[in-house]
Amino acid sequence: MSYDIPNFSPAIPELLVFSLGTLALLVQAFWGQKRPAITYGFVQLTILLTGFFTLGYLNDSTVLTFDNMFILDKLAVILKLFIELAVFLCFVYSRVYLAENNMPRGEYYILGLYAMLGMMVLVSSHHYLTLYLGVELMALPVYAMVAMKRESGFAAEAAMKYFIIGAMASGMLLYGISMIYGATGNLEFTTVASAIANTAIEQQLILVFGLVFIMVGIAFKLGAVPFHMWLPDVYQGAPNPVTLFIASGT
């Protein structure tokens, strides 16, 4: 049995965020408690370095890798640059609030960094499994960020509501993906689109239900109308920096 090593080059920004984010955990563990500015500077430097590598792909041609599950094209590069800029500015504006309210600053930056990784994977997804991985990696750190103000009952309530709605959305998304796979036998975006285009309308019932579940699940995750009923409670209960992060980054 032969195995071809995938092309890791298009995913260098994501690999960089993951590896330096893991290193940021060690920085926080050893030095971050006494000197929070170290973790802040390390995370911001990570974002700047990631943006530099991302910018280098701007004029490259479209590349598919990891068995066509990951795509790097101009749209993905532009979206990643906007994501990195939004998260960077969010951390700049959050720094003073976190210090004045004695909130765990290092954890906020590290969780936000991993959420940014999920956003980057999401915009480069070319397969429903990659899409699900990106959505969940984006959402899971935000659950913890919402509950970061531990002494606040509103924050705990907001985090619980957000988690429950997120779990429902994940179930709908996975159920829709399973229906798409059952109807087409594939989860790659282009193959699914081709199957939909070549299937008679009277035979598309399962495909339609699958797509509806997928769109509802993603709409719940992103707070899109009319599935945004959780947003007011989360925005009210979450600390201001987390609300800023949810409203701008995710």
Short mmCIF file of C-alpha atoms in Angstrom, two decimals:
data_model
loop_
_atom_site.label_atom_id
_atom_site.label_comp_id
_atom_site.label_asym_id
_atom_site.label_seq_id
_atom_site.Cartn_x
_atom_site.Cartn_y
_atom_site.Cartn_z
CA MET A 1 0.00 0.00 0.00
CA SER A 2 1.42 3.38 -1.02
CA TYR A 3 0.61 6.68 0.62
CA ASP A 4 1.27 10.03 -1.00
CA ILE A 5 2.33 12.76 1.41
CA PRO A 6 -0.08 15.69 0.95
CA ASN A 7 1.07 19.17 0.04
CA PHE A 8 1.31 21.03 3.35
CA SER A 9 2.36 24.33 1.76
CA PRO A 10 -1.17 25.83 1.34
CA ALA A 11 -1.90 25.16 5.02
CA ILE A 12 1.25 26.81 6.41
CA PRO A 13 -0.73 29.71 8.03
CA GLU A 14 -3.03 27.25 9.80
CA LEU A 15 -0.14 25.05 10.91
CA LEU A 16 1.65 28.17 12.14
CA VAL A 17 -1.34 29.28 14.23
CA PHE A 18 -1.75 25.79 15.68
CA SER A 19 1.92 25.32 16.60
CA LEU A 20 2.47 28.82 17.97
CA GLY A 21 -0.89 28.65 19.78
CA THR A 22 0.31 25.49 21.52
CA LEU A 23 3.55 27.27 22.37
CA ALA A 24 1.49 30.20 23.71
CA LEU A 25 -0.07 27.80 26.22
CA LEU A 26 3.39 27.08 27.62
CA VAL A 27 4.24 30.79 27.65
CA GLN A 28 1.06 31.46 29.61
CA ALA A 29 1.71 28.60 32.02
CA PHE A 30 5.25 29.68 32.90
CA TRP A 31 5.23 33.47 32.55
CA GLY A 32 1.74 34.64 31.67
CA GLN A 33 0.27 34.73 35.17
CA LYS A 34 2.83 37.20 36.46
CA ARG A 35 3.35 39.08 33.19
CA PRO A 36 0.20 38.97 31.03
CA ALA A 37 1.82 41.30 28.50
CA ILE A 38 4.11 38.44 27.43
CA THR A 39 1.20 36.25 26.31
CA TYR A 40 -0.50 39.23 24.64
CA GLY A 41 2.64 40.14 22.70
CA PHE A 42 3.30 36.52 21.71
CA VAL A 43 -0.26 36.03 20.40
CA GLN A 44 -0.25 39.32 18.50
CA LEU A 45 3.13 38.45 16.99
CA THR A 46 1.68 35.10 15.93
CA ILE A 47 -1.19 36.84 14.14
CA LEU A 48 1.18 39.26 12.38
CA LEU A 49 3.44 36.40 11.29
CA THR A 50 0.44 34.42 10.06
CA GLY A 51 -0.80 37.44 8.13
CA PHE A 52 2.62 37.82 6.50
CA PHE A 53 2.56 34.20 5.29
CA THR A 54 -1.08 34.50 4.19
CA LEU A 55 -0.31 37.62 2.17
CA GLY A 56 2.33 35.68 0.26
CA TYR A 57 -0.38 33.46 -1.28
CA LEU A 58 -2.41 36.39 -2.67
CA ASN A 59 -1.19 36.08 -6.26
CA ASP A 60 -0.87 32.29 -6.33
CA SER A 61 -3.14 30.02 -8.34
CA THR A 62 -5.81 27.83 -6.79
CA VAL A 63 -4.41 24.80 -4.96
CA LEU A 64 -6.25 21.74 -3.62
CA THR A 65 -4.64 19.47 -1.04
CA PHE A 66 -5.42 16.83 1.62
CA ASP A 67 -7.41 14.73 -0.88
CA ASN A 68 -9.27 17.84 -2.14
CA MET A 69 -10.54 18.62 1.35
CA PHE A 70 -8.62 21.91 1.63
CA ILE A 71 -8.56 24.68 -0.95
CA LEU A 72 -6.43 27.79 -1.18
CA ASP A 73 -7.65 30.36 -3.69
CA LYS A 74 -7.74 34.15 -3.84
CA LEU A 75 -11.10 34.37 -2.03
CA ALA A 76 -9.82 32.22 0.85
CA VAL A 77 -6.65 34.32 1.13
CA ILE A 78 -8.61 37.61 1.23
CA LEU A 79 -11.03 36.24 3.84
CA LYS A 80 -8.14 35.00 5.99
CA LEU A 81 -6.48 38.42 5.86
CA PHE A 82 -9.71 40.06 7.02
CA ILE A 83 -10.09 37.48 9.80
CA GLU A 84 -6.55 38.05 11.03
CA LEU A 85 -7.00 41.83 10.93
CA ALA A 86 -10.31 41.63 12.82
CA VAL A 87 -8.89 39.38 15.55
CA PHE A 88 -5.73 41.49 15.88
CA LEU A 89 -7.72 44.72 16.35
CA CYS A 90 -10.14 42.95 18.70
CA PHE A 91 -7.25 41.94 20.96
CA VAL A 92 -5.88 45.51 20.88
CA TYR A 93 -9.20 46.96 22.04
CA SER A 94 -9.78 44.19 24.61
CA ARG A 95 -6.51 44.62 26.48
CA VAL A 96 -7.53 47.57 28.70
CA TYR A 97 -10.92 46.08 29.63
CA LEU A 98 -9.41 42.75 30.63
CA ALA A 99 -6.83 44.47 32.84
CA GLU A 100 -9.36 46.76 34.54
CA ASN A 101 -11.78 43.91 35.30
CA ASN A 102 -9.14 41.40 36.47
CA MET A 103 -10.17 38.81 33.90
CA PRO A 104 -7.86 35.96 32.79
CA ARG A 105 -6.12 37.77 29.95
CA GLY A 106 -3.80 35.06 28.65
CA GLU A 107 -6.58 32.52 28.32
CA TYR A 108 -8.69 35.03 26.38
CA TYR A 109 -5.99 35.61 23.79
CA ILE A 110 -5.16 31.92 23.39
CA LEU A 111 -8.80 30.86 23.03
CA GLY A 112 -9.32 33.65 20.51
CA LEU A 113 -6.29 32.45 18.58
CA TYR A 114 -7.70 28.92 18.31
CA ALA A 115 -11.08 30.33 17.28
CA MET A 116 -9.26 32.25 14.54
CA LEU A 117 -7.73 28.95 13.42
CA GLY A 118 -11.23 27.51 13.07
CA MET A 119 -12.30 30.49 10.94
CA MET A 120 -9.29 30.00 8.68
CA VAL A 121 -10.01 26.29 8.23
CA LEU A 122 -13.66 27.14 7.52
CA VAL A 123 -12.93 29.53 4.65
CA SER A 124 -10.52 27.02 3.07
CA SER A 125 -12.88 24.07 3.34
CA HIS A 126 -13.59 22.16 0.12
CA HIS A 127 -15.27 19.20 1.81
CA TYR A 128 -18.13 18.93 4.28
CA LEU A 129 -15.91 17.31 6.93
CA THR A 130 -13.46 20.21 6.71
CA LEU A 131 -16.37 22.62 6.94
CA TYR A 132 -17.63 20.90 10.09
CA LEU A 133 -14.13 20.87 11.58
CA GLY A 134 -13.74 24.59 10.93
CA VAL A 135 -17.15 25.49 12.36
CA GLU A 136 -16.59 23.49 15.54
CA LEU A 137 -13.03 24.69 16.04
CA MET A 138 -14.34 28.24 15.72
CA ALA A 139 -17.25 27.74 18.13
CA LEU A 140 -15.75 25.64 20.95
CA PRO A 141 -13.23 28.25 22.21
CA VAL A 142 -15.93 30.93 22.12
CA TYR A 143 -18.09 28.90 24.55
CA ALA A 144 -15.30 29.16 27.12
CA MET A 145 -14.69 32.83 26.31
CA VAL A 146 -18.33 33.71 27.02
CA ALA A 147 -18.09 32.16 30.52
CA MET A 148 -14.72 33.74 31.26
CA LYS A 149 -16.15 36.23 33.78
CA ARG A 150 -16.55 33.48 36.38
CA GLU A 151 -18.23 35.51 39.11
CA SER A 152 -20.99 36.69 36.75
CA GLY A 153 -24.22 34.70 36.66
CA PHE A 154 -25.19 36.40 33.40
CA ALA A 155 -22.00 35.16 31.74
CA ALA A 156 -22.62 31.58 32.91
CA GLU A 157 -26.21 31.72 31.68
CA ALA A 158 -25.11 33.14 28.32
CA ALA A 159 -22.45 30.45 27.91
CA MET A 160 -24.94 27.68 28.73
CA LYS A 161 -27.48 29.00 26.22
CA TYR A 162 -24.80 29.40 23.60
CA PHE A 163 -23.51 25.87 24.22
CA ILE A 164 -26.97 24.28 24.00
CA ILE A 165 -27.87 26.13 20.81
CA GLY A 166 -24.46 25.27 19.39
CA ALA A 167 -24.93 21.58 20.19
CA MET A 168 -28.33 21.62 18.44
CA ALA A 169 -26.78 23.33 15.42
CA SER A 170 -23.95 20.77 15.31
CA GLY A 171 -26.49 17.94 15.31
CA MET A 172 -28.44 19.52 12.47
CA LEU A 173 -25.27 20.13 10.49
CA LEU A 174 -24.07 16.54 10.90
CA TYR A 175 -27.51 15.15 10.07
CA GLY A 176 -27.63 17.23 6.90
CA ILE A 177 -24.11 16.11 5.93
CA SER A 178 -25.09 12.46 6.43
CA MET A 179 -28.13 12.92 4.16
CA ILE A 180 -25.96 14.57 1.49
CA TYR A 181 -23.51 11.67 1.70
CA GLY A 182 -26.32 9.13 1.47
CA ALA A 183 -27.73 10.80 -1.64
CA THR A 184 -24.47 11.51 -3.49
CA GLY A 185 -21.89 9.10 -2.04
CA ASN A 186 -19.40 11.96 -1.66
CA LEU A 187 -18.81 15.00 0.54
CA GLU A 188 -16.60 17.10 -1.72
CA PHE A 189 -18.29 20.39 -2.63
CA THR A 190 -17.77 20.19 -6.39
CA THR A 191 -18.85 16.54 -6.57
CA VAL A 192 -21.98 17.24 -4.53
CA ALA A 193 -22.79 20.25 -6.72
CA SER A 194 -22.36 18.11 -9.84
CA ALA A 195 -24.60 15.39 -8.40
CA ILE A 196 -27.30 17.96 -7.60
CA ALA A 197 -27.10 19.41 -11.11
CA ASN A 198 -27.37 15.97 -12.73
CA THR A 199 -30.19 14.61 -10.56
CA ALA A 200 -33.78 14.89 -11.69
CA ILE A 201 -35.92 17.28 -9.64
CA GLU A 202 -38.31 14.55 -8.52
CA GLN A 203 -35.36 12.60 -7.08
CA GLN A 204 -33.83 15.48 -5.13
CA LEU A 205 -35.95 15.23 -1.96
CA ILE A 206 -33.14 13.83 0.22
CA LEU A 207 -30.69 16.34 -1.22
CA VAL A 208 -33.06 19.21 -0.44
CA PHE A 209 -33.59 18.04 3.14
CA GLY A 210 -29.85 17.59 3.59
CA LEU A 211 -29.08 21.07 2.31
CA VAL A 212 -31.81 22.57 4.50
CA PHE A 213 -30.35 20.95 7.62
CA ILE A 214 -26.85 22.11 6.67
CA MET A 215 -27.96 25.70 6.07
CA VAL A 216 -29.96 25.79 9.31
CA GLY A 217 -27.01 24.40 11.28
CA ILE A 218 -24.58 26.93 9.82
CA ALA A 219 -27.08 29.79 10.26
CA PHE A 220 -27.46 28.90 13.96
CA LYS A 221 -23.69 28.83 14.38
CA LEU A 222 -23.18 32.19 12.69
CA GLY A 223 -26.23 33.89 14.23
CA ALA A 224 -27.85 34.57 10.86
CA VAL A 225 -31.48 35.69 10.66
CA PRO A 226 -33.91 34.08 11.49
CA PHE A 227 -31.78 31.77 13.68
CA HIS A 228 -30.27 34.52 15.79
CA MET A 229 -32.43 34.24 18.93
CA TRP A 230 -29.41 33.34 21.08
CA LEU A 231 -27.44 36.45 20.13
CA PRO A 232 -29.11 39.03 22.46
CA ASP A 233 -28.62 36.84 25.57
CA VAL A 234 -25.01 36.03 24.66
CA TYR A 235 -24.17 39.63 23.81
CA GLN A 236 -25.68 40.85 27.08
CA GLY A 237 -24.14 38.22 29.33
CA ALA A 238 -20.69 37.89 27.79
CA PRO A 239 -17.87 40.27 28.77
CA ASN A 240 -17.48 43.19 26.37
CA PRO A 241 -14.26 41.88 24.73
CA VAL A 242 -15.95 38.56 24.01
CA THR A 243 -18.99 40.32 22.56
CA LEU A 244 -16.62 42.32 20.37
CA PHE A 245 -14.89 39.12 19.26
CA ILE A 246 -18.17 37.37 18.40
CA ALA A 247 -19.56 40.41 16.58
CA SER A 248 -16.41 41.04 14.53
CA GLY A 249 -14.35 37.88 14.15
CA THR A 250 -16.79 35.00 14.02
#
